[in-house]
Each structure stands twice: as C-alpha cells, then as structure tokens.
mmCIF file of C-alpha atoms in Angstrom:
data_model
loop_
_atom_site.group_PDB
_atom_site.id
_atom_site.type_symbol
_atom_site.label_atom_id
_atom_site.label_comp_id
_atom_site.label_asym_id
_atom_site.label_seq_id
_atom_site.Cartn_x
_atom_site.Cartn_y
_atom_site.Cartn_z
ATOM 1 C CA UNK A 24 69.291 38.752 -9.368
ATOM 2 C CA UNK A 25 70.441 36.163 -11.787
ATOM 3 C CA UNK A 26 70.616 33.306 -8.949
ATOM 4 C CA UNK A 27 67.249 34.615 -7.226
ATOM 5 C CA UNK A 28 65.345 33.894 -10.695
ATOM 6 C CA UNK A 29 67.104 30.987 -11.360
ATOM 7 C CA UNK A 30 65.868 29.610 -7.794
ATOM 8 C CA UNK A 31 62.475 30.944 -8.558
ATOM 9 C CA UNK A 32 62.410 29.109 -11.983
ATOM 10 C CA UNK A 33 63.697 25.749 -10.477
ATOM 11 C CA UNK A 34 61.526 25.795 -7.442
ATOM 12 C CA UNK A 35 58.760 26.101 -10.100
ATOM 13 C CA UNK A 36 59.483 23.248 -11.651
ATOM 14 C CA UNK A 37 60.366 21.300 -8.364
ATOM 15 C CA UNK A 38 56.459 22.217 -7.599
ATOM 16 C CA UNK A 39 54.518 21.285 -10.449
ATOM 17 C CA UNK A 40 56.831 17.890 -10.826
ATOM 18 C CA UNK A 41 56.076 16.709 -7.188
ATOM 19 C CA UNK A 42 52.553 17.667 -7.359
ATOM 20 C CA UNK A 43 50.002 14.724 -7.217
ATOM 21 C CA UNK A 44 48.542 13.687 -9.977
ATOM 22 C CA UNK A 45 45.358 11.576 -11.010
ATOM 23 C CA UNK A 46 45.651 8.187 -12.928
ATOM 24 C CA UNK A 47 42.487 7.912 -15.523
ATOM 25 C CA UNK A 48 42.486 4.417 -15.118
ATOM 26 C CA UNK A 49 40.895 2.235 -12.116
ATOM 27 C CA UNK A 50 41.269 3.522 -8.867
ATOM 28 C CA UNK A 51 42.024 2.114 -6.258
ATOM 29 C CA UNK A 52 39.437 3.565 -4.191
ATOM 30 C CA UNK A 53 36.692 1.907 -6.038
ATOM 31 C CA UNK A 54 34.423 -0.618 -4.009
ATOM 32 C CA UNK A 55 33.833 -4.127 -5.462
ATOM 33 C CA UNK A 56 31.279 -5.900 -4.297
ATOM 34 C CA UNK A 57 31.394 -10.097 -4.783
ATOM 35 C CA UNK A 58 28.200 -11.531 -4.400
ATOM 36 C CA UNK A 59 28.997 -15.490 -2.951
ATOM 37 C CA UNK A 60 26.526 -18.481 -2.638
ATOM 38 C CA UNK A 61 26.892 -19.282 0.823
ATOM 39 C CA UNK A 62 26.363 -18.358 4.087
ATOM 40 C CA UNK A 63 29.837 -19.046 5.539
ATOM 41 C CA UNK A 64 32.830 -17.521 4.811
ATOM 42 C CA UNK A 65 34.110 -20.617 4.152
ATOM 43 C CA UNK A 66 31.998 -23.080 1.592
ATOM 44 C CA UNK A 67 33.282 -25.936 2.854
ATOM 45 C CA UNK A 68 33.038 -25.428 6.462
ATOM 46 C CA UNK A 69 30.635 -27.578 8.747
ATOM 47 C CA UNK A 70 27.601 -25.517 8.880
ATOM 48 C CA UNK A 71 28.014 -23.517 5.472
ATOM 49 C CA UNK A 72 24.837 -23.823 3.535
ATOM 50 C CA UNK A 73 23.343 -22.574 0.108
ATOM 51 C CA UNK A 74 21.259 -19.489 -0.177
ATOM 52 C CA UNK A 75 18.669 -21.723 -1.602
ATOM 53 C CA UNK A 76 18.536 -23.442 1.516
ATOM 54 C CA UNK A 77 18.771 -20.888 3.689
ATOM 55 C CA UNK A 78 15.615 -18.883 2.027
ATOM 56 C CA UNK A 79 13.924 -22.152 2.447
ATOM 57 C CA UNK A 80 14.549 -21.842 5.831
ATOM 58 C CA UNK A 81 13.463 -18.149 6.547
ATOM 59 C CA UNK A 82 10.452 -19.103 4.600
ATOM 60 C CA UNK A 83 8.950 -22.182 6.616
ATOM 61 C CA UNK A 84 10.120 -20.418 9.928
ATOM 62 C CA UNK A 85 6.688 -19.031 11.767
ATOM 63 C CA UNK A 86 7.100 -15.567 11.871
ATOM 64 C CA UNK A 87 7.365 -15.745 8.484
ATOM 65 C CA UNK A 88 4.483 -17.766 7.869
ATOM 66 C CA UNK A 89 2.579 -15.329 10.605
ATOM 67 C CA UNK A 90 3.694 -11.807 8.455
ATOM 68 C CA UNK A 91 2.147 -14.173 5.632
ATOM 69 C CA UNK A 92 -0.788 -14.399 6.535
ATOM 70 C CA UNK A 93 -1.204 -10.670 7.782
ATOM 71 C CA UNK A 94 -0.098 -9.414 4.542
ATOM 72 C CA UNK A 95 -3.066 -11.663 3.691
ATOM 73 C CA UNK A 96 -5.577 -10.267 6.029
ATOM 74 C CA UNK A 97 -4.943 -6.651 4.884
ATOM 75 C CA UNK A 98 -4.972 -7.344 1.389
ATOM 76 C CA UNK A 99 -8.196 -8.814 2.146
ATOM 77 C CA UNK A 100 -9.611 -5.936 3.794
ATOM 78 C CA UNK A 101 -8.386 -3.625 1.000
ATOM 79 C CA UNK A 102 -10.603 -5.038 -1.286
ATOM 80 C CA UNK A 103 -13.866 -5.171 0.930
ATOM 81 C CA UNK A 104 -12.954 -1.271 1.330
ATOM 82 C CA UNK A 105 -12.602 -0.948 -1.864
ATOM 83 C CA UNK A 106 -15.967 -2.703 -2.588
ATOM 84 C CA UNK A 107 -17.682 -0.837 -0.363
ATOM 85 C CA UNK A 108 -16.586 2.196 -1.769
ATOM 86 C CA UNK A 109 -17.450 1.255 -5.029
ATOM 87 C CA UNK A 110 -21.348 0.284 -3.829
ATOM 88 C CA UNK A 111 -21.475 3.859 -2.407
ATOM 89 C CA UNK A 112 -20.816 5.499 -5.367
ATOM 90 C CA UNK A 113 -23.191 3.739 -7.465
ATOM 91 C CA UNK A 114 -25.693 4.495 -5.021
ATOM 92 C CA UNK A 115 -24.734 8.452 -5.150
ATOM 93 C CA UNK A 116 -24.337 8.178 -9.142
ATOM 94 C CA UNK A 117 -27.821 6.156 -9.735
ATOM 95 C CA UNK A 118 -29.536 8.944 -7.102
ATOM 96 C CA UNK A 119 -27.856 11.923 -8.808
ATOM 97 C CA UNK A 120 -29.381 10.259 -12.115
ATOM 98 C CA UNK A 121 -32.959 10.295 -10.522
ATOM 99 C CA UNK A 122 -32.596 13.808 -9.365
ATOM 100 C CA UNK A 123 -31.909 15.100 -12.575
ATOM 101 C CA UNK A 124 -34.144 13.154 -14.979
ATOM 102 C CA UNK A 125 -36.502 14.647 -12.121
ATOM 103 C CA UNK A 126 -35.293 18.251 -12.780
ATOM 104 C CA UNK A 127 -35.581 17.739 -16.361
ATOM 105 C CA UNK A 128 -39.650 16.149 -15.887
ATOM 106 C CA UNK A 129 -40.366 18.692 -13.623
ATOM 107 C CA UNK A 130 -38.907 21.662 -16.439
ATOM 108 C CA UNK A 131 -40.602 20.263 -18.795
ATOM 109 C CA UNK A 132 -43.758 20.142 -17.192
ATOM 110 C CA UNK A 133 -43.199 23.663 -16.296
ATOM 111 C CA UNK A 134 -42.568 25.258 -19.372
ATOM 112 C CA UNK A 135 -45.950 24.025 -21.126
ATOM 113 C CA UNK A 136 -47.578 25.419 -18.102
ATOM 114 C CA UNK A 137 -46.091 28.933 -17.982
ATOM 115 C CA UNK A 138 -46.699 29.363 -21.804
ATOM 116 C CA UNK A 139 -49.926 29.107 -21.106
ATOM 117 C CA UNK A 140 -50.316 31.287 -18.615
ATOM 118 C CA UNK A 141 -48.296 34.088 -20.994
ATOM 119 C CA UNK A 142 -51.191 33.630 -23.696
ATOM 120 C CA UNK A 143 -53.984 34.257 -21.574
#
C-alpha cells in the first residue's frame, strides 16, 4: 500500500514536471513582416529596381491610363445624375409650393363665401 502511493505520488509529480508549458515572452510563432524597397530579392541584382520606379511604371503603362480615364467617365456621369436629380426635385418642390398656396387661396376664398351663406 505504502509503495502503490508512493508510485502514485511520484508519477504525479513526473506529470505535472514534463507537462508543456507556455513562455510569456515572444513566441516563436509570431509572423514578422519586413517591408523592403525593391523589387528583387536581391538589391543589387541586374534588374532590381525601386518601388518608386516601379509605381512609375504601373502608372504610365496603358491599362492604367485606360482604368483612368473610366474612373473618369463614371465620375462624370455621377454628377450629371446627380444634377438631374437635383432639377427634378426642384421642379416637384416649386409645384408642391403652387399647389398649396393654391389650397390656401382657394380656402380662403371659401370661407368668406360660406359665412355668408350661414347669415342669410
């Protein structure tokens, strides 16, 4: 009985001392991500150029310069939409105006008429 607790109490600590345990510190797991100035992997190879450069080159090619100009076109559109729209509701505020200093003329004209009619 003696020898089966002992084995119990040194299995125990066999256990929790072998278990794995977590560092707080950096891990090694951890991604780092270094952001270079060149193309290349090597910045002195033939051939390895400068983002700079590189943008500059994207930039002047022609399907940028095409995506350009679409961008262009729809922003243009946008607005005349938007213009549009804007003329249209004028149109249905300045009418809605009309029909109700209307209403009012017409209620006014009304109500000296029906007073009348009350008297008599």
């Amino acid at each position: 009985m003696k020898n089966l607790l002992s084995a119990i109490f040194i299995f125990t600590i066999l256990f929790s001392a072998c278990s794995k345990k977590e560092s707080p510190g950096f891990s090694a797991e951890q991604d780092v991500k270094i952001y270079y100035d060149t193309m290349a992997v090597d910045s002195f190879s033939t051939g390895a150029i400068t983002v700079d450069i590189a943008r500059n080159i994207r930039m002047s090619s022609p399907q940028y310069q095409d995506s350009l100009k679409q961008a262009k076109k729809v922003q243009e559109e946008e607005k005349k939409l938007k213009a549009e729209l804007e003329k249209e509701n004028k149109a249905k505020l300045e009418e809605e105006k009309k029909k109700t200093e209307a209403e009012k003329k017409q209620k006014t004209s009304e109500t000296p008429v029906q007073k009348e009619t009350k008297t008599e």
